[in-house]
Amino acid sequence: MSNNQIPVLIDRSPSLRAPEWIRIKQLEEQTSALRNSVICAFNQLLDLKDLNTGVHSTRLAEWGMRVGQELGLEEAALQNLEVAALLHDIGKVGIPDSILRKPGRLEPEEYALMKKHPEYGWAVLRMLPGFERAALDILHHHETFDGKGYPAGLKDTEIPVVSRIVCVIDAFDAMVSSRPYRKGLPHEEAVRRLKEASGTQFDPVVVECFLTFAQAEMATVFAAAGTSVSSAL
Ligand SMILES: [Fe+2]
């Protein structure tokens, strides 16, 4: 046997293939850890800009994953959903504080700038390998079911399902959350408004799915997020 035959024999030996699979597993774990680090880093960026609270993002991710699982989304879509639920407003980092923190109604030109935040978020996240799909889901999180949303005016199932889910849970969370300049709506009123806009602003299937568990488990969900229903009212 000549020396240059040895590598071929080694490559074909099943018992010696294990290190290759171990290496692949290690690479997968490293990729997953890097992905989680990126999500954490962007979350911290949102915190620095005071656009985020741990409770808010945890709550959205929990609700989003529940709805996604109920609707039968595949694992890859669920992973994108988690990213989109956590980072959907990352583009607000590019909006001036004078607009973000304005307590009153925005002027038309201010509102036009505010509406840029999904595109800003998409432009940033799409640069990251593995986040391209989540970036698209973030781009469309302010589309409405009737096609009157932004930035593209997509309607119905033209809107990515992850974007439709984030749209509903983000709106509900915004309604029940208190802000420095206004008190959050009572849970029942938020549910009523969600139902009222079902089929126009929101995907009715997503609304029904969300409300099915949200109404039954709201106290548990709020408690898990570190607050209570009464404090959210
Ligand atoms: Fe948004």
Coordinates of N, CA and C and ligand atoms in Angstrom, one line a residue:
M1 N 0.8 -1.2 0.0 CA 0.0 0.0 0.0 C 0.9 1.3 0.0
S2 N 0.6 2.1 -0.9 CA 1.4 3.4 -0.9 C 0.9 4.4 0.1
N3 N 1.6 5.3 0.4 CA 1.2 6.3 1.4 C 0.0 7.1 1.0
N4 N -0.1 7.4 -0.3 CA -1.2 8.2 -0.8 C -2.5 7.5 -0.8
Q5 N -2.6 6.2 -0.5 CA -3.8 5.5 -0.4 C -4.4 5.6 1.0
I6 N -3.6 5.9 2.0 CA -4.1 5.9 3.4 C -5.2 6.8 3.7
P7 N -5.1 8.1 3.2 CA -6.2 9.0 3.5 C -7.6 8.5 3.0
V8 N -7.6 7.9 1.8 CA -8.8 7.4 1.3 C -9.4 6.3 2.2
L9 N -8.6 5.4 2.7 CA -9.1 4.4 3.6 C -9.6 5.0 4.9
I10 N -9.0 6.0 5.4 CA -9.4 6.6 6.6 C -10.7 7.3 6.4
D11 N -10.9 8.0 5.3 CA -12.1 8.8 5.0 C -13.3 7.9 4.9
R12 N -13.1 6.6 4.4 CA -14.2 5.7 4.2 C -14.6 4.9 5.4
S13 N -13.8 5.0 6.5 CA -14.1 4.2 7.6 C -15.2 4.9 8.5
P14 N -16.3 4.2 8.6 CA -17.4 4.8 9.4 C -17.0 5.1 10.8
S15 N -16.1 4.3 11.4 CA -15.8 4.5 12.8 C -15.0 5.8 13.0
L16 N -14.4 6.3 11.8 CA -13.6 7.5 11.9 C -14.3 8.7 11.4
R17 N -15.6 8.6 11.1 CA -16.4 9.7 10.7 C -16.9 10.5 11.9
A18 N -17.0 10.0 13.0 CA -17.6 10.6 14.2 C -17.0 12.0 14.4
P19 N -15.7 12.2 14.4 CA -15.2 13.6 14.7 C -15.8 14.6 13.8
E20 N -16.1 14.2 12.5 CA -16.6 15.1 11.6 C -18.0 15.6 12.0
W21 N -18.8 14.6 12.5 CA -20.2 14.9 13.0 C -20.1 15.8 14.3
I22 N -19.1 15.4 15.1 CA -19.0 16.2 16.3 C -18.6 17.7 16.0
R23 N -17.8 17.8 15.0 CA -17.4 19.2 14.6 C -18.6 19.9 14.0
I24 N -19.4 19.2 13.2 CA -20.7 19.9 12.7 C -21.6 20.3 13.8
K25 N -21.7 19.4 14.8 CA -22.6 19.7 16.0 C -22.0 21.0 16.8
Q26 N -20.7 21.0 16.9 CA -20.0 22.1 17.6 C -20.3 23.4 16.8
L27 N -20.2 23.3 15.5 CA -20.4 24.5 14.6 C -21.9 25.0 14.8
E28 N -22.8 24.0 14.8 CA -24.2 24.4 15.0 C -24.5 25.0 16.3
E29 N -23.8 24.5 17.3 CA -24.0 25.1 18.7 C -23.4 26.5 18.7
Q30 N -22.2 26.7 18.0 CA -21.6 28.0 18.0 C -22.5 29.0 17.2
T31 N -23.1 28.5 16.1 CA -24.0 29.4 15.3 C -25.2 29.8 16.2
S32 N -25.7 28.8 16.9 CA -26.9 29.1 17.7 C -26.5 30.1 18.9
A33 N -25.4 29.9 19.5 CA -24.9 30.8 20.5 C -24.7 32.2 20.0
L34 N -24.1 32.3 18.8 CA -23.9 33.6 18.1 C -25.2 34.3 17.8
R35 N -26.2 33.5 17.3 CA -27.5 34.1 17.0 C -28.1 34.7 18.3
N36 N -28.0 33.9 19.4 CA -28.6 34.4 20.7 C -27.9 35.6 21.2
S37 N -26.6 35.7 21.0 CA -25.8 36.8 21.4 C -26.2 38.1 20.6
V38 N -26.5 37.9 19.3 CA -26.9 39.0 18.5 C -28.2 39.5 19.0
I39 N -29.2 38.6 19.3 CA -30.5 39.0 19.8 C -30.4 39.8 21.1
C40 N -29.5 39.3 22.0 CA -29.3 39.9 23.3 C -28.7 41.3 23.1
A41 N -27.7 41.4 22.2 CA -27.0 42.7 21.9 C -28.0 43.7 21.4
F42 N -28.9 43.3 20.5 CA -29.9 44.3 19.9 C -30.9 44.6 21.0
N43 N -31.2 43.7 21.8 CA -32.2 44.0 22.9 C -31.6 45.0 23.9
Q44 N -30.3 44.9 24.1 CA -29.6 45.9 25.0 C -29.6 47.3 24.3
L45 N -29.4 47.3 23.0 CA -29.5 48.5 22.2 C -30.9 49.2 22.4
L46 N -31.9 48.4 22.3 CA -33.3 48.9 22.6 C -33.4 49.5 24.0
D47 N -32.8 48.8 24.9 CA -32.8 49.3 26.3 C -32.1 50.6 26.4
L48 N -30.9 50.7 25.8 CA -30.2 52.0 25.8 C -31.0 53.1 25.3
K49 N -31.8 52.9 24.3 CA -32.6 53.9 23.7 C -34.0 54.0 24.4
D50 N -34.1 53.2 25.5 CA -35.3 53.2 26.3 C -36.5 52.8 25.5
L51 N -36.4 51.9 24.6 CA -37.5 51.5 23.7 C -38.0 50.2 24.1
N52 N -37.5 49.6 25.2 CA -37.8 48.2 25.5 C -37.9 48.1 27.0
T53 N -38.6 47.1 27.4 CA -38.5 46.6 28.8 C -38.4 45.1 28.7
G54 N -37.8 44.6 29.7 CA -37.6 43.1 29.8 C -39.0 42.5 29.7
V55 N -40.0 43.1 30.5 CA -41.3 42.5 30.6 C -42.0 42.5 29.2
H56 N -41.8 43.7 28.5 CA -42.5 43.8 27.2 C -42.0 42.8 26.2
S57 N -40.7 42.7 26.1 CA -40.2 41.8 25.1 C -40.4 40.3 25.4
T58 N -40.3 40.0 26.7 CA -40.5 38.6 27.2 C -42.0 38.2 26.9
R59 N -42.9 39.2 27.2 CA -44.3 38.9 27.0 C -44.6 38.7 25.5
L60 N -44.1 39.6 24.7 CA -44.4 39.4 23.2 C -43.8 38.1 22.7
A61 N -42.6 37.8 23.1 CA -42.0 36.5 22.6 C -42.8 35.3 23.1
E62 N -43.3 35.3 24.3 CA -44.1 34.2 24.9 C -45.4 34.1 24.1
W63 N -46.1 35.2 24.0 CA -47.4 35.2 23.2 C -47.2 34.8 21.8
G64 N -46.2 35.4 21.2 CA -45.9 35.1 19.8 C -45.7 33.6 19.6
M65 N -44.9 33.0 20.4 CA -44.6 31.6 20.3 C -45.8 30.7 20.5
R66 N -46.7 31.1 21.4 CA -47.9 30.4 21.7 C -48.8 30.4 20.4
V67 N -49.0 31.6 19.9 CA -49.8 31.7 18.7 C -49.2 30.9 17.5
G68 N -47.9 31.1 17.3 CA -47.2 30.4 16.2 C -47.3 28.9 16.3
Q69 N -47.2 28.4 17.5 CA -47.3 26.9 17.7 C -48.8 26.5 17.5
E70 N -49.7 27.3 18.0 CA -51.2 26.9 17.8 C -51.5 26.9 16.3
L71 N -50.9 27.8 15.5 CA -51.2 27.9 14.1 C -50.3 26.9 13.3
G72 N -49.5 26.1 14.0 CA -48.7 25.0 13.3 C -47.5 25.5 12.5
L73 N -46.9 26.6 12.9 CA -45.7 27.1 12.2 C -44.6 26.1 12.4
E74 N -43.8 26.0 11.3 CA -42.6 25.1 11.4 C -41.5 25.7 12.3
E75 N -40.6 24.9 12.7 CA -39.5 25.3 13.6 C -38.8 26.6 13.1
A76 N -38.4 26.6 11.8 CA -37.7 27.7 11.3 C -38.5 29.0 11.4
A77 N -39.8 28.9 11.1 CA -40.7 30.1 11.2 C -40.8 30.5 12.7
L78 N -40.9 29.6 13.6 CA -41.0 29.9 15.0 C -39.7 30.7 15.5
Q79 N -38.6 30.2 15.0 CA -37.3 30.9 15.3 C -37.4 32.4 14.8
N80 N -37.8 32.6 13.6 CA -37.9 33.9 13.0 C -39.0 34.7 13.8
L81 N -40.0 34.1 14.2 CA -41.1 34.7 15.0 C -40.5 35.3 16.3
E82 N -39.7 34.5 17.0 CA -39.1 34.9 18.2 C -38.3 36.2 18.0
V83 N -37.4 36.2 17.0 CA -36.6 37.3 16.6 C -37.5 38.5 16.3
A84 N -38.5 38.3 15.5 CA -39.4 39.4 15.1 C -40.2 40.0 16.3
A85 N -40.6 39.1 17.2 CA -41.3 39.6 18.4 C -40.4 40.4 19.3
L86 N -39.2 40.0 19.4 CA -38.2 40.7 20.3 C -37.7 42.0 19.7
L87 N -37.5 42.0 18.4 CA -36.7 43.1 17.7 C -37.5 43.8 16.7
H88 N -38.9 43.7 16.7 CA -39.6 44.3 15.6 C -39.5 45.8 15.5
D89 N -39.2 46.5 16.6 CA -39.1 48.0 16.6 C -37.6 48.4 16.7
I90 N -36.7 47.5 16.3 CA -35.2 47.9 16.4 C -35.0 49.2 15.5
G91 N -35.8 49.3 14.4 CA -35.5 50.5 13.5 C -35.8 51.8 14.2
K92 N -36.5 51.8 15.4 CA -36.8 53.1 16.0 C -35.6 53.7 16.6
V93 N -34.5 52.9 16.6 CA -33.2 53.5 17.0 C -32.8 54.6 16.1
G94 N -33.3 54.6 14.8 CA -33.0 55.6 13.9 C -34.0 56.8 13.8
I95 N -34.9 56.8 14.8 CA -35.9 57.8 14.8 C -35.5 58.8 15.9
P96 N -35.6 60.2 15.6 CA -35.2 61.1 16.6 C -36.0 61.0 17.9
D97 N -35.3 61.2 19.1 CA -36.0 61.2 20.4 C -37.2 62.2 20.4
S98 N -37.0 63.3 19.8 CA -38.1 64.4 19.8 C -39.4 63.8 19.3
I99 N -39.3 62.9 18.4 CA -40.5 62.2 17.8 C -40.9 61.0 18.7
L100 N -39.9 60.2 19.0 CA -40.3 59.0 19.8 C -40.9 59.3 21.1
R101 N -40.5 60.4 21.8 CA -40.9 60.7 23.1 C -42.0 61.9 23.1
K102 N -42.4 62.3 22.0 CA -43.4 63.3 21.9 C -44.7 62.8 22.6
P103 N -45.2 63.5 23.6 CA -46.4 62.9 24.3 C -47.7 63.1 23.5
G104 N -47.8 64.2 22.8 CA -49.0 64.5 22.0 C -49.0 63.9 20.7
R105 N -50.0 64.3 19.9 CA -50.1 63.7 18.5 C -49.0 64.2 17.6
L106 N -48.5 63.3 16.7 CA -47.4 63.7 15.8 C -47.9 64.5 14.7
E107 N -47.1 65.5 14.2 CA -47.4 66.2 13.0 C -47.2 65.3 11.8
P108 N -47.9 65.6 10.7 CA -47.8 64.6 9.5 C -46.4 64.3 9.1
E109 N -45.5 65.3 9.1 CA -44.1 64.9 8.7 C -43.4 64.1 9.8
E110 N -43.7 64.3 11.0 CA -43.2 63.5 12.1 C -43.7 62.0 12.0
Y111 N -45.0 61.9 11.7 CA -45.5 60.6 11.6 C -44.9 59.8 10.4
A112 N -44.7 60.6 9.3 CA -44.1 60.0 8.1 C -42.7 59.4 8.4
L113 N -42.0 60.1 9.3 CA -40.6 59.7 9.7 C -40.8 58.4 10.6
M114 N -41.7 58.5 11.5 CA -41.9 57.4 12.4 C -42.2 56.1 11.7
K115 N -43.0 56.3 10.6 CA -43.4 55.1 9.8 C -42.2 54.4 9.0
K116 N -41.1 55.1 9.1 CA -39.9 54.5 8.4 C -39.2 53.4 9.3
H117 N -39.7 53.2 10.6 CA -38.9 52.3 11.4 C -38.9 50.9 11.0
P118 N -40.0 50.4 10.3 CA -39.9 49.0 9.8 C -38.8 48.8 8.8
E119 N -38.7 49.8 7.9 CA -37.6 49.8 6.8 C -36.2 49.9 7.4
Y120 N -36.1 50.7 8.5 CA -34.8 50.9 9.1 C -34.4 49.5 9.8
G121 N -35.3 48.9 10.4 CA -35.1 47.6 11.1 C -34.7 46.6 10.1
W122 N -35.4 46.5 9.0 CA -35.1 45.6 7.9 C -33.7 45.8 7.4
A123 N -33.4 47.1 7.1 CA -32.1 47.4 6.5 C -30.9 46.9 7.4
V124 N -31.1 47.0 8.7 CA -30.0 46.6 9.6 C -30.0 45.0 9.7
L125 N -31.1 44.4 10.0 CA -31.1 43.0 10.3 C -30.8 42.1 9.1
R126 N -31.2 42.6 7.9 CA -30.9 41.8 6.7 C -29.4 41.6 6.4
M127 N -28.6 42.5 7.0 CA -27.2 42.4 6.8 C -26.6 41.1 7.6
L128 N -27.3 40.6 8.5 CA -26.8 39.5 9.3 C -27.2 38.2 8.8
P129 N -26.2 37.3 8.5 CA -26.5 36.0 7.9 C -27.4 35.2 8.9
G130 N -28.5 34.7 8.4 CA -29.4 33.9 9.3 C -30.6 34.8 9.7
F131 N -30.5 36.1 9.6 CA -31.6 37.0 10.0 C -32.4 37.6 8.9
E132 N -32.1 37.1 7.6 CA -32.7 37.7 6.5 C -34.2 37.6 6.5
R133 N -34.7 36.4 6.9 CA -36.2 36.2 6.9 C -36.8 37.0 8.0
A134 N -36.2 37.0 9.2 CA -36.8 37.8 10.3 C -36.8 39.2 9.9
A135 N -35.8 39.7 9.1 CA -35.7 41.1 8.7 C -36.9 41.4 7.9
L136 N -37.3 40.5 7.0 CA -38.5 40.7 6.1 C -39.8 40.7 7.0
D137 N -39.8 39.8 8.0 CA -41.0 39.8 8.8 C -41.1 41.1 9.6
I138 N -40.0 41.7 10.0 CA -40.0 43.0 10.7 C -40.4 44.1 9.8
L139 N -40.0 44.0 8.5 CA -40.3 45.0 7.5 C -41.8 45.2 7.4
H140 N -42.6 44.1 7.6 CA -44.0 44.1 7.3 C -44.9 44.1 8.6
H141 N -44.3 44.4 9.7 CA -45.1 44.3 11.0 C -46.1 45.4 11.2
H142 N -46.1 46.4 10.3 CA -47.2 47.4 10.4 C -48.1 47.4 9.1
E143 N -48.1 46.3 8.4 CA -49.1 46.1 7.3 C -50.4 45.7 8.0
T144 N -51.5 46.1 7.4 CA -52.8 45.7 8.0 C -53.5 44.7 7.0
F145 N -54.4 44.0 7.6 CA -55.1 42.9 6.9 C -55.8 43.4 5.6
D146 N -56.4 44.6 5.7 CA -57.1 45.2 4.6 C -56.3 45.9 3.6
G147 N -54.9 45.9 3.8 CA -54.0 46.5 2.8 C -53.8 48.0 3.0
K148 N -54.3 48.5 4.1 CA -54.1 50.0 4.4 C -52.9 50.3 5.3
G149 N -52.1 49.3 5.5 CA -50.9 49.5 6.4 C -49.7 50.0 5.6
Y150 N -48.5 49.9 6.2 CA -47.3 50.3 5.6 C -46.2 49.3 5.9
P151 N -45.1 49.3 5.2 CA -44.7 50.2 4.1 C -45.2 49.8 2.7
A152 N -45.6 48.5 2.5 CA -45.9 48.1 1.2 C -47.4 48.0 0.8
G153 N -48.3 48.2 1.8 CA -49.7 48.1 1.6 C -50.1 46.6 1.2
L154 N -49.4 45.7 1.7 CA -49.7 44.3 1.5 C -51.0 44.0 2.2
K155 N -51.8 43.0 1.7 CA -53.0 42.6 2.4 C -53.2 41.1 2.6
D156 N -54.0 40.7 3.5 CA -54.4 39.3 3.7 C -53.1 38.5 3.8
T157 N -53.1 37.3 3.1 CA -52.0 36.4 3.2 C -50.8 36.9 2.4
E158 N -50.9 38.0 1.7 CA -49.6 38.6 1.1 C -48.7 39.0 2.3
I159 N -49.2 39.3 3.4 CA -48.4 39.7 4.6 C -47.8 38.4 5.2
P160 N -46.5 38.4 5.4 CA -46.0 37.2 6.1 C -46.7 36.8 7.4
V161 N -46.9 35.6 7.6 CA -47.7 35.1 8.8 C -47.0 35.6 10.1
V162 N -45.7 35.6 10.1 CA -45.0 36.1 11.3 C -45.3 37.6 11.6
S163 N -45.3 38.3 10.5 CA -45.7 39.8 10.6 C -47.1 40.0 11.1
R164 N -48.0 39.1 10.6 CA -49.4 39.2 11.1 C -49.5 38.9 12.5
I165 N -48.8 37.9 13.0 CA -48.8 37.6 14.4 C -48.2 38.7 15.3
V166 N -47.1 39.2 14.9 CA -46.4 40.3 15.7 C -47.3 41.5 15.7
C167 N -48.0 41.8 14.6 CA -48.9 43.0 14.5 C -50.0 42.9 15.6
V168 N -50.6 41.7 15.8 CA -51.7 41.5 16.8 C -51.2 41.6 18.2
I169 N -50.1 40.9 18.5 CA -49.7 40.8 19.9 C -49.0 42.1 20.3
D170 N -48.4 42.8 19.4 CA -47.8 44.1 19.7 C -48.9 45.1 20.0
A171 N -49.9 45.1 19.2 CA -51.0 46.0 19.4 C -51.7 45.8 20.7
F172 N -51.9 44.5 21.0 CA -52.6 44.2 22.3 C -51.7 44.6 23.5
D173 N -50.4 44.3 23.4 CA -49.5 44.7 24.4 C -49.4 46.2 24.6
A174 N -49.4 47.0 23.5 CA -49.4 48.4 23.6 C -50.7 48.9 24.2
M175 N -51.8 48.3 23.9 CA -53.1 48.8 24.5 C -53.1 48.6 26.0
V176 N -52.6 47.5 26.5 CA -52.8 47.2 28.0 C -51.6 47.8 28.8
S177 N -50.5 48.2 28.1 CA -49.4 48.8 28.8 C -49.6 50.2 29.1
S178 N -49.2 50.6 30.4 CA -49.2 52.0 30.7 C -48.0 52.7 30.2
R179 N -48.1 54.0 29.8 CA -47.0 54.8 29.4 C -47.0 56.0 30.4
P180 N -45.9 56.8 30.4 CA -45.8 57.9 31.3 C -46.9 58.9 31.1
Y181 N -47.4 59.0 29.9 CA -48.4 60.0 29.6 C -49.9 59.4 29.4
R182 N -50.0 58.1 29.6 CA -51.4 57.5 29.6 C -51.4 56.2 30.3
K183 N -52.6 55.8 30.8 CA -52.7 54.6 31.5 C -53.1 53.5 30.5
G184 N -52.7 52.3 30.7 CA -53.1 51.2 29.9 C -54.6 50.9 29.9
L185 N -55.1 50.4 28.8 CA -56.5 50.1 28.8 C -56.8 48.8 29.6
P186 N -58.0 48.8 30.2 CA -58.4 47.5 30.8 C -58.4 46.4 29.8
H187 N -58.1 45.2 30.3 CA -57.9 44.0 29.5 C -59.1 43.8 28.6
E188 N -60.3 43.9 29.2 CA -61.6 43.7 28.5 C -61.7 44.6 27.3
E189 N -61.3 45.9 27.5 CA -61.4 46.9 26.5 C -60.5 46.6 25.3
A190 N -59.3 46.2 25.7 CA -58.3 45.8 24.7 C -58.8 44.6 23.9
V191 N -59.4 43.6 24.5 CA -60.0 42.5 23.8 C -61.1 43.0 22.9
R192 N -61.9 43.9 23.3 CA -63.0 44.4 22.5 C -62.4 45.1 21.2
R193 N -61.4 45.9 21.4 CA -60.8 46.6 20.3 C -60.1 45.7 19.3
L194 N -59.5 44.6 19.9 CA -58.9 43.7 19.0 C -59.9 43.0 18.1
K195 N -61.1 42.6 18.7 CA -62.1 42.0 18.0 C -62.7 42.9 17.0
E196 N -62.9 44.2 17.4 CA -63.5 45.2 16.5 C -62.7 45.4 15.2
A197 N -61.3 45.3 15.3 CA -60.4 45.5 14.2 C -60.0 44.2 13.5
S198 N -60.6 43.1 14.0 CA -60.3 41.8 13.4 C -60.9 41.8 11.9
G199 N -60.1 41.5 11.0 CA -60.6 41.4 9.6 C -60.3 42.7 8.8
T200 N -60.0 43.8 9.6 CA -59.6 45.1 8.9 C -58.1 45.3 9.2
Q201 N -57.8 45.7 10.5 CA -56.4 45.9 10.8 C -55.7 44.5 11.0
F202 N -56.4 43.6 11.7 CA -55.8 42.4 12.1 C -56.3 41.1 11.3
D203 N -55.4 40.1 11.2 CA -55.8 38.8 10.7 C -56.7 38.1 11.6
P204 N -58.0 37.9 11.2 CA -59.0 37.3 12.2 C -58.6 35.9 12.7
V205 N -57.8 35.2 11.9 CA -57.4 33.8 12.4 C -56.4 34.0 13.6
V206 N -55.5 35.0 13.4 CA -54.5 35.2 14.5 C -55.2 35.8 15.7
V207 N -56.1 36.7 15.5 CA -56.9 37.3 16.7 C -57.6 36.2 17.4
E208 N -58.3 35.4 16.7 CA -59.1 34.3 17.4 C -58.1 33.4 18.2
C209 N -57.0 33.0 17.5 CA -56.0 32.1 18.2 C -55.5 32.8 19.4
F210 N -55.1 34.0 19.3 CA -54.5 34.7 20.4 C -55.5 34.8 21.6
L211 N -56.7 35.3 21.3 CA -57.7 35.5 22.3 C -58.1 34.2 23.0
T212 N -58.1 33.1 22.2 CA -58.5 31.8 22.8 C -57.7 31.5 24.1
F213 N -56.3 31.7 23.9 CA -55.5 31.4 25.1 C -55.3 32.6 26.0
A214 N -55.3 33.8 25.4 CA -55.1 35.0 26.2 C -56.2 35.3 27.2
Q215 N -57.4 35.1 26.8 CA -58.5 35.3 27.7 C -58.6 34.3 28.8
A216 N -58.2 33.1 28.5 CA -58.2 32.0 29.5 C -57.0 32.1 30.5
E217 N -55.9 32.6 30.0 CA -54.7 32.5 30.8 C -54.0 33.9 31.0
M218 N -54.8 35.0 30.9 CA -54.2 36.3 31.0 C -53.5 36.5 32.3
A219 N -54.2 36.1 33.4 CA -53.6 36.2 34.7 C -52.2 35.5 34.8
T220 N -52.2 34.3 34.3 CA -50.9 33.5 34.3 C -49.8 34.1 33.5
V221 N -50.3 34.6 32.3 CA -49.3 35.2 31.3 C -48.7 36.4 31.9
F222 N -49.6 37.3 32.5 CA -49.0 38.5 33.1 C -48.2 38.2 34.3
A223 N -48.6 37.2 35.1 CA -47.7 36.9 36.3 C -46.4 36.4 35.9
A224 N -46.4 35.6 34.8 CA -45.1 35.0 34.3 C -44.2 36.1 33.8
A225 N -44.9 37.2 33.3 CA -44.1 38.3 32.8 C -43.7 39.3 33.9
G226 N -44.0 39.0 35.1 CA -43.5 39.8 36.2 C -44.5 40.9 36.6
T227 N -45.7 40.8 36.1 CA -46.7 41.8 36.5 C -48.0 41.1 36.8
S228 N -49.1 41.9 36.9 CA -50.4 41.2 37.1 C -51.4 41.9 36.3
V229 N -52.5 41.2 36.1 CA -53.5 41.8 35.3 C -54.0 43.2 35.8
S230 N -54.2 43.2 37.1 CA -54.7 44.5 37.7 C -53.7 45.6 37.5
S231 N -52.3 45.3 37.6 CA -51.4 46.4 37.4 C -51.3 46.9 36.0
A232 N -51.7 46.0 35.1 CA -51.7 46.4 33.7 C -53.0 47.2 33.3
L233 N -53.9 47.2 34.2 CA -55.2 47.8 33.8 C -55.1 49.3 34.0
Ligands
FE1 FE -43.4 49.0 15.1

